[in-house]
Coordinates of C-alpha atoms (C1' of nucleotides) in Angstrom, one line a residue:
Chain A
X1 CA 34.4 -28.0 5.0
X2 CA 33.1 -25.5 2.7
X3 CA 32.2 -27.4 -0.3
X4 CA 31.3 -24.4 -3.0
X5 CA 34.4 -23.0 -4.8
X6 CA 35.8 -19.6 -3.4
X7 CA 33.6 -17.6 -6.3
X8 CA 30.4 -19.5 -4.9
X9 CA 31.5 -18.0 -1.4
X10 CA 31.9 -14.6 -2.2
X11 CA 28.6 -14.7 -4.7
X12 CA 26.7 -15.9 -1.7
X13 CA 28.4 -13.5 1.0
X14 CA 27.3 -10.6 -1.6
X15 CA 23.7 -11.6 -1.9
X16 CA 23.3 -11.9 1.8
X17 CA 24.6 -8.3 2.1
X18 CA 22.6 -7.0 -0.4
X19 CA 19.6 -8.2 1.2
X20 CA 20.6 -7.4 4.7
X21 CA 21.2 -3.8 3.4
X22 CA 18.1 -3.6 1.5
X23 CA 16.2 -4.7 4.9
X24 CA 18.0 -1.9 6.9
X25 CA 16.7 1.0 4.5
X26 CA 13.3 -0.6 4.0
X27 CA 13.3 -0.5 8.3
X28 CA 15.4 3.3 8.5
X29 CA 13.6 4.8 5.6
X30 CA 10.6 3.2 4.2
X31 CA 10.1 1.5 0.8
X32 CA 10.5 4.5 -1.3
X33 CA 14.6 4.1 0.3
X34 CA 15.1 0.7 -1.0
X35 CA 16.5 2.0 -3.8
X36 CA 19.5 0.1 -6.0
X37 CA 21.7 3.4 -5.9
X38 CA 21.2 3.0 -1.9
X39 CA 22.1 -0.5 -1.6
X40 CA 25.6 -0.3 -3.7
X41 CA 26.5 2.9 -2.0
X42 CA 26.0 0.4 1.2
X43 CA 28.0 -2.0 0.0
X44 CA 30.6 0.4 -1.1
X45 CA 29.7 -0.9 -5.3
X46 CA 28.2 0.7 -8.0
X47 CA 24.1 0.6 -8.8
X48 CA 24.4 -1.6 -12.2
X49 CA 26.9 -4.7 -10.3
X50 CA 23.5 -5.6 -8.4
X51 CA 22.3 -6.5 -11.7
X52 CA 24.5 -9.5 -11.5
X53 CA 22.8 -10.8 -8.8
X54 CA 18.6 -9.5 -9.5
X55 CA 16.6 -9.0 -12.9
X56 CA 15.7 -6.0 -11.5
X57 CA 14.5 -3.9 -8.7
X58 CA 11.4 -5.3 -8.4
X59 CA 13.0 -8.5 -8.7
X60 CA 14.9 -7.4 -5.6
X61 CA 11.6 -6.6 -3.7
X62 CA 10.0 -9.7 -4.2
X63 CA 13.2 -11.3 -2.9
X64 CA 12.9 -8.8 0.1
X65 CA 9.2 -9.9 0.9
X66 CA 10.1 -13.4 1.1
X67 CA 13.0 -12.9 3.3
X68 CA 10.6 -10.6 5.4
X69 CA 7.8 -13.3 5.6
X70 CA 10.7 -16.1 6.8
X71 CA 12.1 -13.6 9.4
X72 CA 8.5 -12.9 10.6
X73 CA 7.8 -16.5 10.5
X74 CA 11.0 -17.4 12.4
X75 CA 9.7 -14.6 14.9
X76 CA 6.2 -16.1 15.7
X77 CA 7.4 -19.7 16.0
X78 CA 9.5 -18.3 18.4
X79 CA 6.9 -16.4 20.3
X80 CA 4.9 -19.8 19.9
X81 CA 7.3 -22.2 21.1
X82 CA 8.3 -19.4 24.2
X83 CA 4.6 -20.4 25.5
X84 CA 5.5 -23.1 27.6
X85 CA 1.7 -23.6 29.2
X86 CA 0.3 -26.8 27.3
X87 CA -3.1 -25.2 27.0
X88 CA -4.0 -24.7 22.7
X89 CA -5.4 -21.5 23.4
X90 CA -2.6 -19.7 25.1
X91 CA -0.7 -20.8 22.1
X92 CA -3.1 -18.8 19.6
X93 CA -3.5 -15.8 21.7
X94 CA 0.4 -15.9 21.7
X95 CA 1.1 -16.1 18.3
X96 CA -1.8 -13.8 17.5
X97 CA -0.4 -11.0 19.9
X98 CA 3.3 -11.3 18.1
X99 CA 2.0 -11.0 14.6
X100 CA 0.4 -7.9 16.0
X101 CA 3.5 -6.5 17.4
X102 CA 5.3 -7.5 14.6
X103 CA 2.8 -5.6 12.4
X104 CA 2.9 -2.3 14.1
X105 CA 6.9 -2.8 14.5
X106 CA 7.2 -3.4 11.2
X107 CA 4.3 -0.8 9.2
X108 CA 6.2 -1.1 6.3
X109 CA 7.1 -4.4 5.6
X110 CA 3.2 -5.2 6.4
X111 CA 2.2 -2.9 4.1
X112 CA 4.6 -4.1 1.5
X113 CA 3.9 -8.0 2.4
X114 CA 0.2 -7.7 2.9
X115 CA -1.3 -5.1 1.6
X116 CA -0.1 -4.6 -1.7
X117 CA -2.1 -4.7 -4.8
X118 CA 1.5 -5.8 -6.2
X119 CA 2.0 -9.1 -6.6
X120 CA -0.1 -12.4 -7.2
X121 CA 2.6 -14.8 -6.6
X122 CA 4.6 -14.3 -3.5
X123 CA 1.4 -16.1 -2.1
X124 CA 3.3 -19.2 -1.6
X125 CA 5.8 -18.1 1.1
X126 CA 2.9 -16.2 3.2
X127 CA 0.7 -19.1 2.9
X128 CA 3.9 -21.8 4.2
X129 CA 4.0 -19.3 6.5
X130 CA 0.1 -19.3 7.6
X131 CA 0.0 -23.4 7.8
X132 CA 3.4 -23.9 9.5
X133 CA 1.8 -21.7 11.9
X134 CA -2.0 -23.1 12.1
X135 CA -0.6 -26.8 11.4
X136 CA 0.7 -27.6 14.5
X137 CA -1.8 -25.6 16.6
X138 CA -5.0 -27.3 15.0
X139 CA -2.6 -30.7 15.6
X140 CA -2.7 -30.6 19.1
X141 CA -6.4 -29.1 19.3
X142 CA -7.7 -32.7 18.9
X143 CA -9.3 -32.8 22.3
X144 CA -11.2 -29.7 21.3
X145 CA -15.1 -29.9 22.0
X146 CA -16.2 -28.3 19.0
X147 CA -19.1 -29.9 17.4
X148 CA -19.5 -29.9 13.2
X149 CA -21.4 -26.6 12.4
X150 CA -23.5 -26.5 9.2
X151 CA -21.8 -24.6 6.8
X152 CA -23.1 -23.4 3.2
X153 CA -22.9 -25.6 0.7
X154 CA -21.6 -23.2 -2.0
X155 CA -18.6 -23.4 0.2
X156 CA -17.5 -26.6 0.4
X157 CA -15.4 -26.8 -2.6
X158 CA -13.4 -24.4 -1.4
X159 CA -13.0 -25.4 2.2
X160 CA -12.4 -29.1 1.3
X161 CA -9.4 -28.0 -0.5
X162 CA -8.2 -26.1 2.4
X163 CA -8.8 -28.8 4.7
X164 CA -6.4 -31.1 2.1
X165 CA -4.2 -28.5 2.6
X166 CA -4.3 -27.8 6.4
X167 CA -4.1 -32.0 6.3
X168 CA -0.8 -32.3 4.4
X169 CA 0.7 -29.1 6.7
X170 CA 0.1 -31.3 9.7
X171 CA 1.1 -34.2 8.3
X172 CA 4.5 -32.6 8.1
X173 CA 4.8 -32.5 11.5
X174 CA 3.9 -35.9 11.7
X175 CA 0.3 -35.9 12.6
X176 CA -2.7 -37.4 11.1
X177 CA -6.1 -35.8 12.2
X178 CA -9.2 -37.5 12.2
X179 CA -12.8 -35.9 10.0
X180 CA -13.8 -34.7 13.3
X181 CA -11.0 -32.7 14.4
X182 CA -10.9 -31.0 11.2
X183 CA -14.4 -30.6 10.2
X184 CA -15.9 -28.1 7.7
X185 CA -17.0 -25.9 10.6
X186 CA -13.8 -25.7 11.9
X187 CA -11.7 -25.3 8.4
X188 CA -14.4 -22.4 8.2
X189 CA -14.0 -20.6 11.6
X190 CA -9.9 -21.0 10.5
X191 CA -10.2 -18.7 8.1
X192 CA -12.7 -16.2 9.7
X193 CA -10.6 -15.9 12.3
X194 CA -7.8 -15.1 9.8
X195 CA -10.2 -12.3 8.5
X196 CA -10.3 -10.8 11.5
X197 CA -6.9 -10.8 12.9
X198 CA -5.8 -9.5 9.3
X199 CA -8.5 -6.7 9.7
X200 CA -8.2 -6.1 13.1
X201 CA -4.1 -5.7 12.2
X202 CA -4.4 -3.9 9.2
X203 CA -6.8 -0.9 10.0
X204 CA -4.3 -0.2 13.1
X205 CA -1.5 -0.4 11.2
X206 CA -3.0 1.9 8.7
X207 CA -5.4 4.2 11.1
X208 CA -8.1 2.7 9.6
X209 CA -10.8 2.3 12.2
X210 CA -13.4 5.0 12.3
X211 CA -12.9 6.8 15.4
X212 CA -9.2 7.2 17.2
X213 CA -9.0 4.5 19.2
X214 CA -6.8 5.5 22.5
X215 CA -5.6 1.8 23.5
X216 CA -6.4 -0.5 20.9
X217 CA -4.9 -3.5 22.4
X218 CA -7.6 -4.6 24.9
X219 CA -10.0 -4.2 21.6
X220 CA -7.6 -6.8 20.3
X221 CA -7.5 -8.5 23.3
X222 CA -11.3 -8.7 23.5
X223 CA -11.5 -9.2 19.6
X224 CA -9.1 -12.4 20.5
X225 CA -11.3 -13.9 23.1
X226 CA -14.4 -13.9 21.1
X227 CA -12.4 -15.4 18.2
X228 CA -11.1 -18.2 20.4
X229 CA -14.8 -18.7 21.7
X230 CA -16.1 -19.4 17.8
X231 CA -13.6 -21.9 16.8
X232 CA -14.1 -23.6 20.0
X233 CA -11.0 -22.6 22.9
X234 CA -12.4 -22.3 26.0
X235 CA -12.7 -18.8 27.4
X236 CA -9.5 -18.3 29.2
X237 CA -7.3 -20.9 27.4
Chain B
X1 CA -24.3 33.4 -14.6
X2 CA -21.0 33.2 -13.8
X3 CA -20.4 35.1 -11.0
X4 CA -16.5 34.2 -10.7
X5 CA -14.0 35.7 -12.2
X6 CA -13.2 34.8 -16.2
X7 CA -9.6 33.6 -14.4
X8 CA -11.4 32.1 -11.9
X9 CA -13.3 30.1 -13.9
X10 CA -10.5 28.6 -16.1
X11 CA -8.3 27.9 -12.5
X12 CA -10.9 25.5 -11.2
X13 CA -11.1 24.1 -15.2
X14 CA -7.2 23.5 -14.7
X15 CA -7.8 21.7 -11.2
X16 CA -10.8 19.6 -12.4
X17 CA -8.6 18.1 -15.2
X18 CA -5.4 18.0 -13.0
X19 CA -7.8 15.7 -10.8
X20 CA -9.3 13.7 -13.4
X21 CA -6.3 13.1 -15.2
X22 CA -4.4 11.9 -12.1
X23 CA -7.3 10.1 -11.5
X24 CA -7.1 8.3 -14.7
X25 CA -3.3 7.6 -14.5
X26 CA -4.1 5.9 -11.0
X27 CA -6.7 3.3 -12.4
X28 CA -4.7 2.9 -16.0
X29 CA -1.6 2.2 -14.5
X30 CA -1.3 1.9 -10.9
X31 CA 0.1 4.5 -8.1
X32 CA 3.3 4.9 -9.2
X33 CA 2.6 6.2 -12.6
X34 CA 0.9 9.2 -10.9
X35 CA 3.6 11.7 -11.6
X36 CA 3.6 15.1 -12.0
X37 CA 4.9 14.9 -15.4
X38 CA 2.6 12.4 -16.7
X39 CA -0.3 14.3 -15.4
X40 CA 1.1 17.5 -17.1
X41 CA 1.8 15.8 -20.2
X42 CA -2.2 14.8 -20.2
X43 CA -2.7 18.3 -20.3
X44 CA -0.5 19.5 -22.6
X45 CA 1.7 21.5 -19.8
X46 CA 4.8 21.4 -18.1
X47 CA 5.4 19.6 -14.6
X48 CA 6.7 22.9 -12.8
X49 CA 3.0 24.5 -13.8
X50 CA 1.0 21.9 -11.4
X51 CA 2.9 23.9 -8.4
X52 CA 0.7 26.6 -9.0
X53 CA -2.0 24.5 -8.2
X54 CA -0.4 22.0 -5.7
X55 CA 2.5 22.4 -3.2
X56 CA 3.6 19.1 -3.8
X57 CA 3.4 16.0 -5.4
X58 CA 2.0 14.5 -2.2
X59 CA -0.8 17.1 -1.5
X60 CA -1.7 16.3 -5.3
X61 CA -2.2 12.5 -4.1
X62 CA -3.5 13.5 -0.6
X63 CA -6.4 15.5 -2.7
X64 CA -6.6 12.2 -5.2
X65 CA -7.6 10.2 -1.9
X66 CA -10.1 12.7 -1.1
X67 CA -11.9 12.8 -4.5
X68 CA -11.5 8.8 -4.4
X69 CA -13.5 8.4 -1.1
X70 CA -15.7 11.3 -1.8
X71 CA -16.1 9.0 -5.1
X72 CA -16.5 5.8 -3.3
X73 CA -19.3 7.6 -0.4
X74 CA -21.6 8.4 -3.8
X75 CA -21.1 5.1 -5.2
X76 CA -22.1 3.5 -1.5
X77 CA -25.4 6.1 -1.0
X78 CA -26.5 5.6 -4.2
X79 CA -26.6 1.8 -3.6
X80 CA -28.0 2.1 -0.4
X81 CA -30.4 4.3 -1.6
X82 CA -30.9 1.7 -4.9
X83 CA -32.4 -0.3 -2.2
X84 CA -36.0 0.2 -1.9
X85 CA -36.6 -2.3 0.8
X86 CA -37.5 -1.0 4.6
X87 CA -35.4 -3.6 5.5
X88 CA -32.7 -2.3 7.1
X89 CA -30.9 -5.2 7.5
X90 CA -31.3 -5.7 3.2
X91 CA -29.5 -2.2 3.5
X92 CA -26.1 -3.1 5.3
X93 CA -26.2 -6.1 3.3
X94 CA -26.5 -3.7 0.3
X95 CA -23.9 -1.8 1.3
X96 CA -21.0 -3.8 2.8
X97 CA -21.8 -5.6 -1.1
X98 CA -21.3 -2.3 -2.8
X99 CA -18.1 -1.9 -0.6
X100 CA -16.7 -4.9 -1.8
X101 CA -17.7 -4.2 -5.5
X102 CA -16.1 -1.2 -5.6
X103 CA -12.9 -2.1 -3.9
X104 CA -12.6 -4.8 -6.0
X105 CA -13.4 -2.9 -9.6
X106 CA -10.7 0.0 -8.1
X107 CA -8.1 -1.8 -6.5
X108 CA -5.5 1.0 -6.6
X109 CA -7.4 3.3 -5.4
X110 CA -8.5 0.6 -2.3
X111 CA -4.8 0.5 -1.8
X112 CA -4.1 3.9 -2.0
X113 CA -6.8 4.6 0.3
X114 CA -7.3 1.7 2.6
X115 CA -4.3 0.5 3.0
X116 CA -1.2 3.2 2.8
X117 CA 1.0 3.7 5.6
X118 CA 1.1 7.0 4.2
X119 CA -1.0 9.3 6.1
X120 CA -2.2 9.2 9.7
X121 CA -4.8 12.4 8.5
X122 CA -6.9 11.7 6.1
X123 CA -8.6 9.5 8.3
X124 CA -11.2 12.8 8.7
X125 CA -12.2 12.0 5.0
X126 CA -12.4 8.4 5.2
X127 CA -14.5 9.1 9.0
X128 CA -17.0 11.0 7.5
X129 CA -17.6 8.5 4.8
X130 CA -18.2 5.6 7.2
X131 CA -20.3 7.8 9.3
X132 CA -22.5 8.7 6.6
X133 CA -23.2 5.3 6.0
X134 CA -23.5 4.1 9.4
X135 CA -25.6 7.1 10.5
X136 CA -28.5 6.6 8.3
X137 CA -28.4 2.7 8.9
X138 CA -28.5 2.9 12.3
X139 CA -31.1 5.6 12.6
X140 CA -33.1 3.7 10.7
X141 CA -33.0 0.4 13.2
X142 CA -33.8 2.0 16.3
X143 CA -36.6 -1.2 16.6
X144 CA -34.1 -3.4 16.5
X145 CA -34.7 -6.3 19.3
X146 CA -31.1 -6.3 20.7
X147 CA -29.9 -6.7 24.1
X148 CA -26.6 -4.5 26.1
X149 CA -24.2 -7.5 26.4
X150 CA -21.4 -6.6 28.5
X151 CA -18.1 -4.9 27.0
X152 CA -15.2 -4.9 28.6
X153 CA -14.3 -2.0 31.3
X154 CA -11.3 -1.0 29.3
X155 CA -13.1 -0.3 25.9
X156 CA -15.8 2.0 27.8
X157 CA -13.6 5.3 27.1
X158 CA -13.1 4.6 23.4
X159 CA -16.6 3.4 22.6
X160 CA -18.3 6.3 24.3
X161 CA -16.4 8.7 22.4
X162 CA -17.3 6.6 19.4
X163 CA -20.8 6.7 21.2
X164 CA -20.9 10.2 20.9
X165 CA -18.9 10.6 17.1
X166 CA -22.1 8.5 16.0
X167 CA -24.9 10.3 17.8
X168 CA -23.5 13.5 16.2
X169 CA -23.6 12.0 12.7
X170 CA -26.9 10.4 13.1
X171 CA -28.0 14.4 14.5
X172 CA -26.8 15.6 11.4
X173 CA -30.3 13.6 9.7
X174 CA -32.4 15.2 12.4
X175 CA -33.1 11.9 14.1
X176 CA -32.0 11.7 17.8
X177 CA -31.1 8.2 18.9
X178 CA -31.9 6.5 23.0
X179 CA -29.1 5.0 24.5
X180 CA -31.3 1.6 24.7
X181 CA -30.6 2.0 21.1
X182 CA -26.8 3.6 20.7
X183 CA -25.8 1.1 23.5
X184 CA -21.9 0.1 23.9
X185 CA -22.7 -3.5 23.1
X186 CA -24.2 -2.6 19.7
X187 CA -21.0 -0.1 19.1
X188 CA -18.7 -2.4 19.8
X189 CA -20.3 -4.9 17.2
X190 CA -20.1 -2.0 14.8
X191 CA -16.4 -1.8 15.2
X192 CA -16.1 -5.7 14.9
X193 CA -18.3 -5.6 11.9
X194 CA -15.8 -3.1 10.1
X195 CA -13.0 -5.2 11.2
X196 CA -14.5 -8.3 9.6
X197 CA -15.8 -6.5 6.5
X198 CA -12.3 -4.4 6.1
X199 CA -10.5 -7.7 6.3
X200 CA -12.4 -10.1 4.2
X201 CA -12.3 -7.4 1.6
X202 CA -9.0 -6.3 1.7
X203 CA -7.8 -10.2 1.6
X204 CA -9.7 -10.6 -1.5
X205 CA -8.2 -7.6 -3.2
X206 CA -4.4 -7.9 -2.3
X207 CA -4.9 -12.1 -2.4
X208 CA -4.2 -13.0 0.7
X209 CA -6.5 -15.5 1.8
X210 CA -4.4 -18.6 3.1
X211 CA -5.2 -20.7 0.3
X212 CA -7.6 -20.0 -2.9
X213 CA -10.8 -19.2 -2.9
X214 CA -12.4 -19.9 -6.2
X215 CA -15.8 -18.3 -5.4
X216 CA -15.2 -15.6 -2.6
X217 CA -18.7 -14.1 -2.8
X218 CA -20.3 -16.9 -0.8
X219 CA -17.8 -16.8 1.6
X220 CA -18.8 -12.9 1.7
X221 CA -22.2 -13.7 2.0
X222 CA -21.9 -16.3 4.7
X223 CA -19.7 -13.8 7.0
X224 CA -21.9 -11.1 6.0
X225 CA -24.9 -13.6 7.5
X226 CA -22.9 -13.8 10.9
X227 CA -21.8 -10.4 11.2
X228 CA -25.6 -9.3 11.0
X229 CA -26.9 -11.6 13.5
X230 CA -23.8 -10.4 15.8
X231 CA -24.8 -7.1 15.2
X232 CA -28.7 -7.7 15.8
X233 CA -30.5 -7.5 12.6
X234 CA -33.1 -10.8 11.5
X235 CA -30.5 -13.8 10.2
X236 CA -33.1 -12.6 6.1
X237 CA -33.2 -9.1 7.0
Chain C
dC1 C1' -6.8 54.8 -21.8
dG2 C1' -1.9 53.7 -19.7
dG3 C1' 0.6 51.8 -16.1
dT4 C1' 1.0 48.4 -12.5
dT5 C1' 0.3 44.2 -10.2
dT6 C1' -1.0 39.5 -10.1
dT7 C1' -1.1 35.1 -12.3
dA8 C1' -0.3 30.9 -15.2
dG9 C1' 2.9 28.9 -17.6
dT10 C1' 7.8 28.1 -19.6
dG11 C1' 12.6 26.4 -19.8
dA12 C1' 16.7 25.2 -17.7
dA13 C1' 18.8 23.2 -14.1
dC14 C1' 19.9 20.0 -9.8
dG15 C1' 20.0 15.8 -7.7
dG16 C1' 17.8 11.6 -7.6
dT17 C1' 15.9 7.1 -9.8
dG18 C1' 15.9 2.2 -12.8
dT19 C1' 18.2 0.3 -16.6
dT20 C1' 21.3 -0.7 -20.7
dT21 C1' 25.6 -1.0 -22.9
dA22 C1' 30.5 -1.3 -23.6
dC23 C1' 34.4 -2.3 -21.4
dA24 C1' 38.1 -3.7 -17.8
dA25 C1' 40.1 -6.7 -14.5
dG26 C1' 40.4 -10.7 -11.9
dA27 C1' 39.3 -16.0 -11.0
dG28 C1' 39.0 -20.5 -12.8
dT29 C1' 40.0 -23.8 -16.2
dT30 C1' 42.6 -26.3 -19.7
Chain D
dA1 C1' 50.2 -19.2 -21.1
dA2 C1' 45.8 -18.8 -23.3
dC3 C1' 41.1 -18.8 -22.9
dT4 C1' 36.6 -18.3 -20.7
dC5 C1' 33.5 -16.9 -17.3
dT6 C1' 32.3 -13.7 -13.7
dT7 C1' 32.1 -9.5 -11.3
dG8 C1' 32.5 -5.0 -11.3
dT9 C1' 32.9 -0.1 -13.4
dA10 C1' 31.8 4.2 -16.2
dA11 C1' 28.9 6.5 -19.2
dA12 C1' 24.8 7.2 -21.0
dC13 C1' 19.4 7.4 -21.5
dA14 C1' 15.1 8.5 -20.0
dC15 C1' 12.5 9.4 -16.2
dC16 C1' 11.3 11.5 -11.5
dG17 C1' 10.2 15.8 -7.9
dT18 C1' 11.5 20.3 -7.2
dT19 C1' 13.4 25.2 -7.6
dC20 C1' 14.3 29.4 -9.9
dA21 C1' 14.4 33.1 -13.2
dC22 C1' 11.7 34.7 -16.6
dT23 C1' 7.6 35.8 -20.0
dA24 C1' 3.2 36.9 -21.5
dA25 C1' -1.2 37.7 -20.6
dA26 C1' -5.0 38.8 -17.6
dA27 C1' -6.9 41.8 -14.1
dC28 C1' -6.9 45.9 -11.6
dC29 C1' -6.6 51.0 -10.9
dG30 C1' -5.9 55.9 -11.2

DNA sequence: CGGTTTTAGTGAACGGTGTTTACAAGAGTT
DNA sequence: AACTCTTGTAAACACCGTTCACTAAAACCG
């Protein structure tokens, strides 16, 4: 059954601990807590033995991110697929409303995933994360009554590449979408909606807006419906 | 001349290069090379001295984030006031550019101060800067032709405090605002407007647009276009 | 002026951090 | 059994925030 050699076992069992224990302090303690010294004492080892397994502490980080942005991933398709109504915009509002639990559940793994000046790279896992997300909602959003906006010109370099890549997402899933399902306009109002769910995330996650808002989830709410309305849900989807 | 003390003077000396020298440290080499040892070093001191001037290393970076948005609020007015155009609608646009200009040429510092999960207080800071903006802007568009769309019931309580956190601001330039002008429709699209600015911006500084952008100026421009006509000013303003 | 108090700064120390290096002990292989 | 590769340890280095006892000088005051 198991096919790796006994030393590929315990190698593997290690890693996972190391990572689940790095998770626990960055949830108990903040980011300043994921320290190496913490880990080993967690795993009952000594700091430098987790250099057998990372280049470094940041190293280690980076790893943590990605494992953060696959849980949180794993977390919204669930949320997604728990929305049994067929209707497209129920979906989004669903998925929308977890990643904003998530976000204030989580403060510092948001912070540390998407809001750090850090690193250039892990871009890859958050954006698989984005279009496994977006691809099979915009897939079954073909009956959408959305006509094809003008959009600036300057802009369609850009948003054509997006669209190839939104395309080969849902392909995945074994879709093909037609030119006027996934117009320019559309591509467009996909990723101003993602501004605004970001912003709308991040300055309450941060205490960013610029009075204190007593109940900011019907702002979201509200926020939501108007963003549904521009890439062409209906109202109460 | 002088009328402080000879000790006096040579204190605030100490504190105006503990401040610039952090300040350096910050841009040069990110947040986590502000230490109180590194700062001291830049002046030729020992760490324990800074205590005399700071209770701890995080008051010394909550006063960093002070200076940084009292920083960023000149940097804004002077832009605004670089503007020479009535237009108030050229203003915003002026401004929300100069935002984005400045978070990008100081991305630690946008990260320290924008997006930190560090301190739920120095939002009075960061308020006051946003209001100073805002204030003048929207004094200075009390003509504009916009109509009191509806808001949602729930939102009322917030916005009218918000309301009333503006009025005062825009008080503090002598000018006394209607509530045909100050009405919860155009509050609310102020608040959206932040959200979509905050995000777009913050996106392009931490990289976390869903795919890249290889111009994202347009794409400012272009939301900046739709955020103004949400908000009520003329599409060229 | 002389004595006293207040202040800015020092140096040593404590416990913490990431990281490197030399070394030991076990697992796997031949 | 001998050899190699892997996983861990212990010690050390340089750095961090912070505390404490102490000094030297400035300011104050009778």
């Amino acid at each position: 059954m198991t096919e790796a050699t006994r030393r590929e076992r315990l190698r593997a069992e290690t890693e996972r601990e190391i990572r689940q224990a790095a998770r626990a302090l960055l949830v108990e303690s903040g980011q300043d807590a994921v320290t190496l010294r913490a880990i080993a004492r967690k795993l009952g080892i000594t700091a430098p033995a987790l250099y057998r397994y990372y280049d470094s502490h940041d190293a280690l980080l980076r790893q943590l991110c990605d494992d953060i942005c696959a849980d949180m991933a794993a977390a919204l398709y669930a949320d997604l697929a728990a929305d049994t109504s067929g209707e497209v915009g129920c979906k989004v509002r669903a998925v929308c409303h977890a990643f904003r639990r998530w976000a204030l559940a989580h403060p510092q793994e948001f912070a540390l995933v998407f809001a750090s000046p850090r690193d250039p790279l892990g871009a890859d896992q958050f954006g698989s994360v984005f279009l496994q997300l977006a691809g099979p909602l915009i897939a079954s959003n073909q009956d959408a009554n959305h006509v094809d906006e003008p959009v600036p010109a300057v802009l369609h370099e850009d948003l054509v590449r997006f669209q190839q890549v939104l395309r080969d997402a849902v392909a995945e899933h074994g879709v093909t979408l037609a030119d006027e399902v996934l117009n320019l306009g559309k591509i467009y109002h996909v990723v101003q909606s993602w501004v605004r769910l970001y912003g709308h995330v991040a300055l309450e996650v941060f205490g960013r807006f610029p009075f204190a808002v007593s109940n900011p989830e019907p702002m979201f709410d509200s926020m939501l419906d108007q963003m549904l309305a521009d890439i062409g849900f209906a109202e109460n989807g």
